[in-house]
Short mmCIF file of C-alpha atoms and ligand atoms in Angstrom, two decimals:
data_model
loop_
_atom_site.label_atom_id
_atom_site.label_comp_id
_atom_site.label_asym_id
_atom_site.label_seq_id
_atom_site.Cartn_x
_atom_site.Cartn_y
_atom_site.Cartn_z
CA MET A 1 102.59 86.85 117.59
CA PRO A 2 100.62 89.46 119.60
CA ALA A 3 97.17 88.45 120.96
CA THR A 4 95.85 91.69 119.54
CA LEU A 5 96.73 92.90 116.05
CA ASN A 6 96.41 96.69 115.63
CA VAL A 7 95.61 97.96 112.13
CA LEU A 8 95.30 101.50 111.04
CA PHE A 9 93.19 101.93 107.84
CA LEU A 10 94.01 105.03 105.85
CA ALA A 11 91.55 106.51 103.40
CA ALA A 12 90.61 109.76 101.72
CA GLU A 13 86.84 109.06 102.22
CA ALA A 14 84.62 106.72 104.24
CA SER A 15 80.81 106.33 104.47
CA PRO A 16 78.90 107.54 106.35
CA PHE A 17 81.23 110.49 107.02
CA VAL A 18 82.03 111.49 103.54
CA LYS A 19 81.41 109.75 100.26
CA VAL A 20 82.41 110.47 96.66
CA GLY A 21 83.02 107.02 95.18
CA GLY A 22 83.45 103.31 95.84
CA LEU A 23 86.42 103.86 98.14
CA ALA A 24 84.05 105.32 100.72
CA ASP A 25 81.89 102.21 100.75
CA VAL A 26 84.95 100.05 101.27
CA ALA A 27 86.53 102.25 103.98
CA GLY A 28 83.26 102.52 105.81
CA SER A 29 82.58 98.79 105.78
CA LEU A 30 85.73 96.67 105.70
CA PRO A 31 87.30 97.93 108.98
CA LEU A 32 84.03 97.16 110.76
CA ALA A 33 83.74 93.78 109.15
CA LEU A 34 87.30 93.00 110.27
CA ARG A 35 86.55 93.96 113.89
CA ASN A 36 83.40 91.84 113.85
CA LEU A 37 84.98 88.58 112.54
CA PRO A 38 84.34 85.55 114.66
CA PRO A 39 87.47 84.50 116.68
CA GLU A 40 87.67 81.31 114.53
CA ALA A 41 88.24 83.39 111.43
CA THR A 42 91.30 85.11 112.95
CA ARG A 43 92.50 82.00 114.83
CA GLY A 44 92.06 83.74 118.16
CA LEU A 45 93.80 86.93 117.17
CA GLU A 46 91.86 90.00 118.14
CA LEU A 47 91.79 92.66 115.33
CA ASP A 48 91.76 96.19 116.56
CA VAL A 49 91.16 98.01 113.35
CA ARG A 50 90.85 101.78 113.33
CA LEU A 51 90.22 104.25 110.59
CA ILE A 52 91.98 107.57 109.93
CA LEU A 53 90.52 110.21 107.55
CA PRO A 54 91.22 113.78 106.59
CA LEU A 55 88.81 116.22 108.23
CA HIS A 56 87.24 117.84 105.28
CA ARG A 57 84.79 120.69 105.57
CA SER A 58 82.15 118.58 103.74
CA ASN A 59 82.39 115.93 106.56
CA ARG A 60 79.30 114.77 108.23
CA ALA A 61 81.05 113.86 111.44
CA ASP A 62 79.83 115.78 114.43
CA THR A 63 82.94 117.75 115.26
CA THR A 64 81.49 119.03 118.56
CA THR A 65 81.65 115.54 120.09
CA MET A 66 85.16 114.74 118.86
CA LEU A 67 88.07 114.66 121.32
CA PRO A 68 91.39 116.14 120.41
CA VAL A 69 93.87 113.37 120.95
CA ALA A 70 97.24 114.33 119.39
CA SER A 71 99.11 117.07 117.61
CA ALA A 72 102.45 117.02 115.79
CA LEU A 73 104.57 119.11 113.52
CA VAL A 74 105.04 117.91 109.95
CA TYR A 75 108.28 118.96 108.34
CA ARG A 76 107.86 121.07 105.18
CA ARG A 77 110.45 123.20 103.60
CA GLY A 78 109.79 126.94 104.30
CA GLY A 79 107.90 126.11 107.53
CA SER A 80 106.65 123.06 109.25
CA LEU A 81 102.91 122.50 109.43
CA MET A 82 100.79 121.55 112.45
CA ALA A 83 98.66 118.42 112.28
CA ASP A 84 95.83 117.87 114.81
CA VAL A 85 94.00 114.60 115.34
CA TYR A 86 90.48 114.23 116.72
CA GLN A 87 88.87 111.04 117.75
CA THR A 88 85.31 109.89 117.32
CA SER A 89 83.71 106.48 116.80
CA LEU A 90 81.70 104.51 114.32
CA ARG A 91 79.61 101.63 115.66
CA GLY A 92 82.23 101.14 118.41
CA MET A 93 85.32 101.56 116.15
CA PRO A 94 87.65 104.47 117.00
CA VAL A 95 87.93 106.84 114.03
CA TYR A 96 90.62 109.46 113.85
CA PHE A 97 90.19 112.65 111.92
CA LEU A 98 93.36 114.51 110.92
CA THR A 99 93.52 118.18 110.02
CA GLY A 100 95.95 120.89 109.22
CA ASP A 101 96.24 123.76 106.77
CA PRO A 102 96.40 121.77 103.51
CA ILE A 103 93.28 119.87 104.56
CA SER A 104 91.18 122.59 106.13
CA ASN A 105 91.85 124.91 103.15
CA ALA A 106 90.64 122.31 100.67
CA PRO A 107 87.06 122.76 99.50
CA THR A 108 86.28 119.04 98.71
CA VAL A 109 87.58 115.58 99.03
CA TYR A 110 88.92 115.64 95.46
CA SER A 111 89.12 118.95 93.72
CA SER A 112 89.64 120.01 90.10
CA ASP A 113 93.00 121.49 91.21
CA ALA A 114 95.33 118.57 91.04
CA ALA A 115 98.17 120.36 92.67
CA LEU A 116 96.03 121.25 95.68
CA ASP A 117 95.07 117.58 96.08
CA ARG A 118 98.73 116.47 95.80
CA GLU A 119 99.76 118.81 98.53
CA LYS A 120 96.82 117.90 100.77
CA TYR A 121 97.32 114.14 100.53
CA ALA A 122 101.11 114.29 100.82
CA PHE A 123 100.53 116.28 104.03
CA PHE A 124 97.85 113.83 105.22
CA SER A 125 100.02 110.80 104.49
CA LEU A 126 103.13 112.24 106.29
CA ALA A 127 101.22 113.70 109.20
CA ILE A 128 99.91 110.17 109.96
CA LEU A 129 103.43 109.02 110.66
CA GLU A 130 104.12 112.03 112.89
CA VAL A 131 100.95 111.74 114.96
CA LEU A 132 101.36 107.97 115.41
CA ARG A 133 104.02 108.54 118.04
CA LYS A 134 101.75 110.72 120.02
CA LEU A 135 98.77 108.34 120.15
CA ASP A 136 98.24 105.94 123.09
CA TRP A 137 97.73 103.15 120.49
CA GLN A 138 100.30 101.90 117.94
CA PRO A 139 99.45 100.00 114.79
CA ASP A 140 101.20 96.78 113.80
CA ILE A 141 99.93 97.30 110.22
CA LEU A 142 99.28 100.35 108.15
CA HIS A 143 96.66 99.70 105.50
CA ALA A 144 96.68 102.41 102.84
CA ASN A 145 94.26 102.84 99.99
CA ASP A 146 94.90 104.25 96.50
CA TRP A 147 97.32 107.08 95.66
CA HIS A 148 96.00 109.47 98.41
CA THR A 149 97.55 107.60 101.28
CA ALA A 150 100.36 105.72 99.36
CA LEU A 151 103.04 108.17 100.44
CA ALA A 152 102.60 107.17 104.08
CA LEU A 153 103.98 103.74 103.15
CA TYR A 154 106.83 105.24 101.10
CA ALA A 155 107.86 107.62 103.92
CA LEU A 156 107.67 104.72 106.35
CA ARG A 157 110.30 102.76 104.38
CA SER A 158 112.73 105.56 104.83
CA ARG A 159 112.24 105.69 108.62
CA ARG A 160 113.45 102.21 109.39
CA ALA A 161 115.85 103.68 111.94
CA ASP A 162 112.88 104.78 114.08
CA PRO A 163 112.02 101.97 116.50
CA VAL A 164 108.22 102.84 116.61
CA LEU A 165 107.90 102.82 112.91
CA ALA A 166 110.35 100.11 111.94
CA ARG A 167 108.15 97.23 113.07
CA ILE A 168 105.05 98.29 111.19
CA ARG A 169 104.00 96.17 108.18
CA THR A 170 102.12 97.62 105.24
CA VAL A 171 99.27 96.84 102.85
CA LEU A 172 98.19 98.92 99.87
CA THR A 173 94.75 98.23 98.44
CA LEU A 174 94.53 99.20 94.84
CA HIS A 175 91.08 100.44 93.89
CA ASN A 176 92.02 102.21 90.59
CA LEU A 177 95.47 101.93 89.15
CA PRO A 178 95.34 104.76 86.48
CA TYR A 179 94.89 107.33 89.21
CA MET A 180 98.49 107.67 90.40
CA GLY A 181 98.46 111.13 91.88
CA GLY A 182 100.45 112.90 89.20
CA ASP A 183 103.98 114.26 89.11
CA SER A 184 104.79 115.20 92.71
CA ARG A 185 108.44 115.97 92.32
CA ASP A 186 108.16 119.38 94.09
CA ILE A 187 106.10 118.15 96.84
CA LEU A 188 108.26 115.13 97.56
CA SER A 189 111.25 117.38 97.94
CA ALA A 190 109.35 119.96 99.98
CA TYR A 191 108.33 117.22 102.52
CA GLY A 192 111.92 115.92 102.65
CA LEU A 193 111.23 112.60 100.90
CA MET A 194 114.22 110.93 99.19
CA PRO A 195 113.87 110.22 95.50
CA LEU A 196 113.38 106.58 94.49
CA GLN A 197 115.82 104.61 92.33
CA GLU A 198 114.08 101.52 91.01
CA LYS A 199 115.05 100.41 87.59
CA LEU A 200 111.86 98.42 86.98
CA LEU A 201 109.69 101.57 87.46
CA PRO A 202 109.64 104.01 84.57
CA ASP A 203 111.10 107.50 85.32
CA TRP A 204 107.75 109.26 85.27
CA ALA A 205 106.38 106.84 87.86
CA GLN A 206 109.12 107.42 90.36
CA THR A 207 107.71 110.86 91.26
CA GLN A 208 104.06 109.77 91.57
CA PRO A 209 102.54 108.83 94.95
CA LEU A 210 100.87 105.56 93.88
CA PRO A 211 103.95 103.84 92.33
CA LEU A 212 105.96 104.87 95.31
CA GLY A 213 103.42 103.34 97.61
CA LEU A 214 103.34 100.15 95.55
CA TRP A 215 107.10 99.96 95.78
CA ALA A 216 106.98 100.51 99.52
CA ALA A 217 104.04 98.18 100.39
CA ASP A 218 104.76 94.71 101.82
CA VAL A 219 101.68 93.46 100.03
CA ILE A 220 99.47 94.90 97.22
CA VAL A 221 95.80 94.03 97.15
CA PRO A 222 93.87 94.80 93.92
CA VAL A 223 90.10 94.68 94.67
CA SER A 224 89.40 91.49 92.61
CA PRO A 225 91.34 88.44 91.57
CA THR A 226 90.81 89.18 87.88
CA TYR A 227 92.04 92.82 88.28
CA ALA A 228 95.05 91.43 90.08
CA ARG A 229 95.94 89.51 86.93
CA GLU A 230 94.95 92.25 84.56
CA ILE A 231 97.29 94.84 86.02
CA LEU A 232 100.25 92.61 85.05
CA THR A 233 99.42 93.19 81.36
CA PRO A 234 100.21 96.17 79.12
CA GLU A 235 96.48 96.73 78.49
CA PHE A 236 95.64 97.37 82.16
CA GLY A 237 98.97 98.00 83.74
CA HIS A 238 99.36 101.63 82.66
CA GLY A 239 103.07 101.40 82.25
CA LEU A 240 103.63 99.67 85.69
CA GLU A 241 103.12 96.10 84.37
CA THR A 242 106.81 95.26 84.36
CA TYR A 243 107.34 96.40 87.81
CA LEU A 244 104.11 94.78 89.04
CA ARG A 245 105.14 91.47 87.40
CA SER A 246 108.35 91.60 89.45
CA ARG A 247 106.18 91.92 92.55
CA ALA A 248 103.58 89.15 91.47
CA ASP A 249 104.29 87.03 94.60
CA THR A 250 103.20 89.95 96.88
CA ILE A 251 100.02 90.75 94.86
CA THR A 252 96.77 89.13 96.09
CA GLY A 253 93.34 90.01 94.67
CA ILE A 254 90.58 90.23 97.29
CA LEU A 255 87.07 90.95 96.11
CA ASN A 256 85.22 93.74 97.94
CA GLY A 257 81.88 93.11 99.60
CA ILE A 258 78.75 95.25 99.95
CA ASP A 259 76.99 96.26 103.19
CA THR A 260 74.06 93.82 103.06
CA THR A 261 72.27 95.54 105.86
CA TRP A 262 72.36 98.87 104.15
CA PHE A 263 71.46 97.35 100.83
CA ASP A 264 68.61 95.02 101.63
CA PRO A 265 65.58 95.01 99.31
CA ALA A 266 63.38 93.69 102.14
CA ARG A 267 64.24 96.60 104.39
CA ASP A 268 64.96 99.42 102.10
CA ASP A 269 62.92 102.55 102.90
CA ALA A 270 63.53 103.90 99.40
CA LEU A 271 61.48 101.14 97.89
CA PRO A 272 57.71 101.64 97.86
CA TYR A 273 57.36 97.85 97.78
CA PRO A 274 60.16 96.05 99.69
CA PHE A 275 60.59 92.42 98.64
CA ASP A 276 62.73 89.38 99.17
CA VAL A 277 63.63 86.40 97.08
CA ASP A 278 60.26 84.69 97.82
CA HIS A 279 58.23 87.74 96.92
CA LEU A 280 59.54 88.77 93.56
CA GLU A 281 56.07 89.93 92.32
CA ALA A 282 56.53 93.10 94.35
CA ARG A 283 59.36 94.09 92.08
CA ALA A 284 56.84 94.66 89.26
CA GLN A 285 55.16 97.34 91.47
CA ASN A 286 58.50 99.06 92.11
CA LYS A 287 59.06 99.03 88.34
CA GLU A 288 55.69 100.77 87.82
CA VAL A 289 56.59 103.42 90.38
CA LEU A 290 59.97 103.87 88.64
CA GLN A 291 58.29 104.33 85.24
CA LYS A 292 55.68 106.71 86.76
CA THR A 293 58.36 108.74 88.66
CA LEU A 294 60.39 109.25 85.48
CA ASP A 295 57.28 109.83 83.34
CA LEU A 296 58.02 106.82 81.11
CA PRO A 297 55.19 104.75 79.60
CA ILE A 298 53.99 102.30 82.20
CA GLU A 299 54.57 98.94 80.47
CA ALA A 300 55.21 95.84 82.55
CA GLU A 301 56.34 93.87 79.45
CA THR A 302 58.97 96.37 78.37
CA PRO A 303 62.38 95.58 79.84
CA VAL A 304 63.86 98.53 81.74
CA ILE A 305 67.62 98.78 81.62
CA GLY A 306 69.20 100.81 84.44
CA MET A 307 72.59 102.38 84.95
CA VAL A 308 73.74 104.06 88.17
CA THR A 309 77.27 105.32 87.67
CA ARG A 310 79.84 108.04 87.76
CA ILE A 311 79.68 109.39 84.18
CA ASP A 312 83.24 108.67 83.25
CA GLN A 313 85.22 107.18 80.36
CA GLN A 314 86.01 104.17 82.57
CA LYS A 315 82.32 103.26 82.78
CA GLY A 316 81.78 102.80 78.99
CA ILE A 317 78.78 105.13 78.85
CA ASP A 318 79.68 106.00 75.24
CA LEU A 319 79.54 102.40 74.30
CA ALA A 320 76.09 101.94 75.95
CA LEU A 321 74.81 105.02 74.12
CA ARG A 322 76.07 103.83 70.79
CA ALA A 323 74.55 100.39 71.28
CA LEU A 324 71.22 101.72 72.34
CA ALA A 325 70.98 104.10 69.51
CA ARG A 326 71.08 101.02 67.29
CA PHE A 327 68.74 98.86 69.25
CA GLY A 328 65.82 99.52 66.91
CA GLU A 329 62.08 99.25 67.29
CA ARG A 330 61.60 96.48 69.80
CA PRO A 331 60.39 97.74 73.19
CA TRP A 332 63.01 98.80 75.72
CA GLN A 333 63.47 101.57 78.22
CA PHE A 334 66.71 102.97 79.61
CA VAL A 335 67.39 105.00 82.69
CA LEU A 336 70.87 106.51 83.47
CA LEU A 337 71.49 108.14 86.78
CA GLY A 338 74.74 109.86 87.72
CA THR A 339 77.02 112.87 87.21
CA GLY A 340 80.41 113.39 85.74
CA ASP A 341 82.05 114.25 82.47
CA PRO A 342 80.10 117.14 80.82
CA SER A 343 80.65 115.90 77.24
CA LEU A 344 79.45 112.33 78.11
CA GLU A 345 76.51 113.89 79.95
CA ASN A 346 75.67 115.78 76.79
CA ASN A 347 75.87 112.65 74.60
CA ALA A 348 73.53 110.96 77.02
CA ARG A 349 71.07 113.82 76.83
CA ASN A 350 71.11 113.43 73.01
CA LEU A 351 69.90 109.88 73.34
CA GLN A 352 66.93 111.13 75.33
CA THR A 353 66.24 113.67 72.60
CA ILE A 354 66.19 110.89 69.99
CA TYR A 355 64.05 108.49 72.19
CA PRO A 356 61.95 110.83 74.36
CA ASP A 357 59.48 108.05 75.28
CA ARG A 358 62.18 105.45 76.11
CA VAL A 359 65.16 107.17 77.64
CA ARG A 360 65.57 109.09 80.90
CA ILE A 361 68.94 110.71 81.74
CA VAL A 362 68.99 111.99 85.23
CA LEU A 363 72.17 113.92 85.93
CA ARG A 364 72.33 114.16 89.66
CA TYR A 365 73.30 112.22 92.79
CA ASP A 366 70.13 110.70 94.08
CA ASP A 367 70.42 107.81 96.54
CA ALA A 368 66.66 107.13 96.72
CA LEU A 369 66.27 107.03 92.89
CA ALA A 370 69.35 104.76 92.64
CA ARG A 371 67.70 102.32 95.01
CA LEU A 372 64.40 102.46 93.06
CA ILE A 373 66.43 101.57 89.93
CA TYR A 374 68.14 98.63 91.65
CA GLY A 375 64.68 97.47 93.03
CA GLY A 376 62.57 98.30 89.96
CA ALA A 377 64.58 98.08 86.71
CA ASP A 378 64.94 94.65 85.04
CA CYS A 379 68.49 94.81 83.90
CA PHE A 380 71.56 96.71 85.11
CA LEU A 381 74.11 97.67 82.56
CA MET A 382 77.91 98.05 83.32
CA PRO A 383 79.93 98.17 80.10
CA SER A 384 83.01 99.37 81.99
CA ARG A 385 86.29 99.49 80.02
CA TYR A 386 88.01 98.26 83.16
CA GLU A 387 86.49 97.70 86.61
CA PRO A 388 88.79 96.91 89.52
CA CYS A 389 85.86 95.52 91.47
CA GLY A 390 82.56 97.36 90.90
CA LEU A 391 79.99 97.53 93.70
CA ALA A 392 76.93 98.40 91.70
CA GLN A 393 76.57 95.02 89.97
CA MET A 394 76.60 93.34 93.42
CA ILE A 395 74.01 95.73 94.77
CA ALA A 396 71.91 95.15 91.56
CA MET A 397 72.11 91.37 91.97
CA ARG A 398 71.02 91.64 95.59
CA TYR A 399 67.96 93.55 94.32
CA GLY A 400 67.18 91.03 91.65
CA CYS A 401 68.23 93.47 88.88
CA ILE A 402 70.05 91.32 86.32
CA PRO A 403 73.48 92.64 85.40
CA ILE A 404 74.72 92.87 81.84
CA VAL A 405 78.46 93.54 82.10
CA HIS A 406 81.76 93.70 80.26
CA ALA A 407 83.83 90.62 81.18
CA THR A 408 86.52 92.58 83.04
CA GLY A 409 88.02 92.81 86.58
CA GLY A 410 85.50 92.30 89.35
CA LEU A 411 82.53 92.20 86.96
CA LYS A 412 83.95 88.91 85.58
CA ASP A 413 84.49 87.62 89.10
CA THR A 414 80.89 88.36 90.27
CA VAL A 415 78.62 87.70 87.32
CA GLN A 416 77.97 84.29 85.83
CA GLU A 417 76.76 84.07 82.20
CA GLY A 418 73.12 82.75 81.98
CA LYS A 419 73.08 82.08 85.70
CA THR A 420 73.16 85.44 87.48
CA GLY A 421 73.60 87.74 84.48
CA PHE A 422 75.11 88.27 81.14
CA LEU A 423 78.64 89.08 80.03
CA PHE A 424 80.15 90.36 76.79
CA HIS A 425 83.87 90.09 75.97
CA GLU A 426 84.67 92.37 73.09
CA LEU A 427 84.32 96.10 73.96
CA THR A 428 82.07 96.81 70.97
CA PRO A 429 78.42 98.02 70.64
CA GLU A 430 77.72 94.75 68.75
CA ALA A 431 78.96 92.55 71.60
CA LEU A 432 76.96 94.61 74.10
CA LEU A 433 73.83 94.36 71.92
CA GLU A 434 74.23 90.52 71.69
CA ALA A 435 74.38 90.29 75.42
CA LEU A 436 71.23 92.51 75.68
CA GLU A 437 69.53 90.17 73.15
CA ARG A 438 70.36 87.14 75.36
CA ALA A 439 69.01 89.04 78.42
CA PHE A 440 65.81 90.03 76.58
CA LYS A 441 65.20 86.49 75.41
CA ALA A 442 65.42 85.33 79.02
CA PHE A 443 63.24 88.23 80.16
CA ALA A 444 60.49 87.11 77.81
CA ASN A 445 60.20 83.82 79.74
CA GLN A 446 58.94 84.71 83.25
CA GLU A 447 59.96 81.43 84.90
CA LYS A 448 63.43 81.66 83.46
CA TRP A 449 63.75 85.25 84.59
CA TRP A 450 62.62 84.56 88.09
CA HIS A 451 65.14 81.77 88.16
CA LEU A 452 67.96 84.21 87.18
CA GLN A 453 66.74 86.68 89.77
CA ARG A 454 66.67 84.07 92.45
CA ASN A 455 70.21 82.95 91.67
CA ALA A 456 71.40 86.49 91.67
CA MET A 457 69.75 87.32 94.95
CA ALA A 458 70.91 84.09 96.70
CA GLN A 459 74.58 84.97 96.48
CA ASP A 460 76.45 86.16 99.46
CA PHE A 461 78.24 89.47 98.76
CA GLY A 462 78.60 90.40 102.42
CA TRP A 463 81.93 91.75 103.74
CA GLU A 464 82.72 88.79 105.90
CA ARG A 465 84.30 86.75 103.11
CA SER A 466 86.69 89.64 102.19
CA ALA A 467 87.40 90.38 105.77
CA ARG A 468 88.43 86.76 106.38
CA GLN A 469 90.93 87.03 103.55
CA TYR A 470 92.37 90.30 104.77
CA ALA A 471 92.65 88.84 108.28
CA LEU A 472 94.76 86.00 106.94
CA LEU A 473 96.85 88.40 105.04
CA TYR A 474 97.56 90.56 108.09
CA ARG A 475 98.40 87.46 110.03
CA SER A 476 100.91 86.29 107.42
CA LEU A 477 102.57 89.69 107.57
CA VAL A 478 103.15 89.82 111.30
CA ASN A 479 104.19 86.08 111.25
CA LYS A 480 107.15 87.24 109.14
CA ASN A 481 108.39 89.44 112.01
C1 GLC B 501 87.02 102.27 92.45
C2 GLC B 501 86.93 101.21 91.30
C3 GLC B 501 85.80 100.22 91.54
C4 GLC B 501 85.83 99.65 92.92
C5 GLC B 501 85.90 100.80 93.99
C6 GLC B 501 86.05 100.20 95.41
O1 GLC B 501 85.99 103.11 92.42
O2 GLC B 501 86.74 101.89 90.08
O3 GLC B 501 85.83 99.16 90.56
O4 GLC B 501 84.68 98.88 93.16
O5 GLC B 501 87.03 101.60 93.72
O6 GLC B 501 87.10 99.35 95.56
#
């Protein structure tokens, strides 16, 4: 057992450098939380966790202060490609940025051209293995995330003859199973990767990065315990359930955390009236500002339902819209903030046309407004069809905004019916409306509502809890050596 355990965390995006979705929040927080664990949590083992990211044009890292630390050729049929690595740091943690033609040519982290993304992430994943030998630091564990970096684990499995790579253990965190990377047959052969023969994986899955990474990973970590169970079923397994069931003893769900310093209602500059659990009255003033900002009628007694989300099928926006359209004459207001699928955006706009004095649909990315919704709306709606973990419901609870959620994945693991929020089980407008009814009934009773808010706000959603579990997992992997 080494006294220091080196972990390289592989991700497509990480806050504060570049953020598109929830993966960025995790990759920007978990590695730091692991580094900051008290020695007792790691039983004396020092965790040297570092992060490696692709250097996209849209990156906010200051490239002028980065140091070039390694370069390597990556085999590709028709002409090998150069990979260069630069180093910077984030709150004391070394962060590597990797670049090369497939990355520097890409406009964004995820593009609408799936083939471009497949090429880029295959290059990124394989280049990581090549540059590793050139760094003055070697990982004991490669910790990949989602399909983008899954091929690094697959390629590693075929390099067992290489003494530097052979001793590395692997973890794959699963943030979103349906995104598997798509058919990459051409790319796999162009980068010299052997085809897989695994009878429990369907043929179509054997050429997609995520299933290959799942096959290769020593352990698989879905981002909540419930999601870890759900992916073993046909409903959530997306055709991989048979294979995943065969791996059940290597699958461990670990719930994500949130950055409780970054999301702190007592110290949030975006809130005109910061508050804590003992000063809940201030929330009412934030609600007033929210209503004023959005030009909604300023009514303290009217419950405001907020949603901050990617506008995507996964998130159940259509269900929310259908339910609200039937909600009838009782007072309610609804605010939706986010961007995404144009047809869902359009449906949302239609609801505002029907209810111009109740509904505001704001189709943009707006961090300050998101925070005002968390700190001013009464309820937070998440009717997700599936939700591997979900971060917004945890942020909402920290801000005393009571979640109303579909009982799935991480939503089920973080919200308690009648105590910290409200859950519905059937994915129907009726079930959603019943949960809203229960919430509104509680809202009508000030004492009861404050009680719910206090419960919700008192929970600890910080990263330390998750980091402790990952640390134990890392430890168990190297113990097997
Ligand atoms: C994905 C999932 C979400 C999860 C996030 C971070 O965006 O959809 O449920 O919270 O990844 O793990």
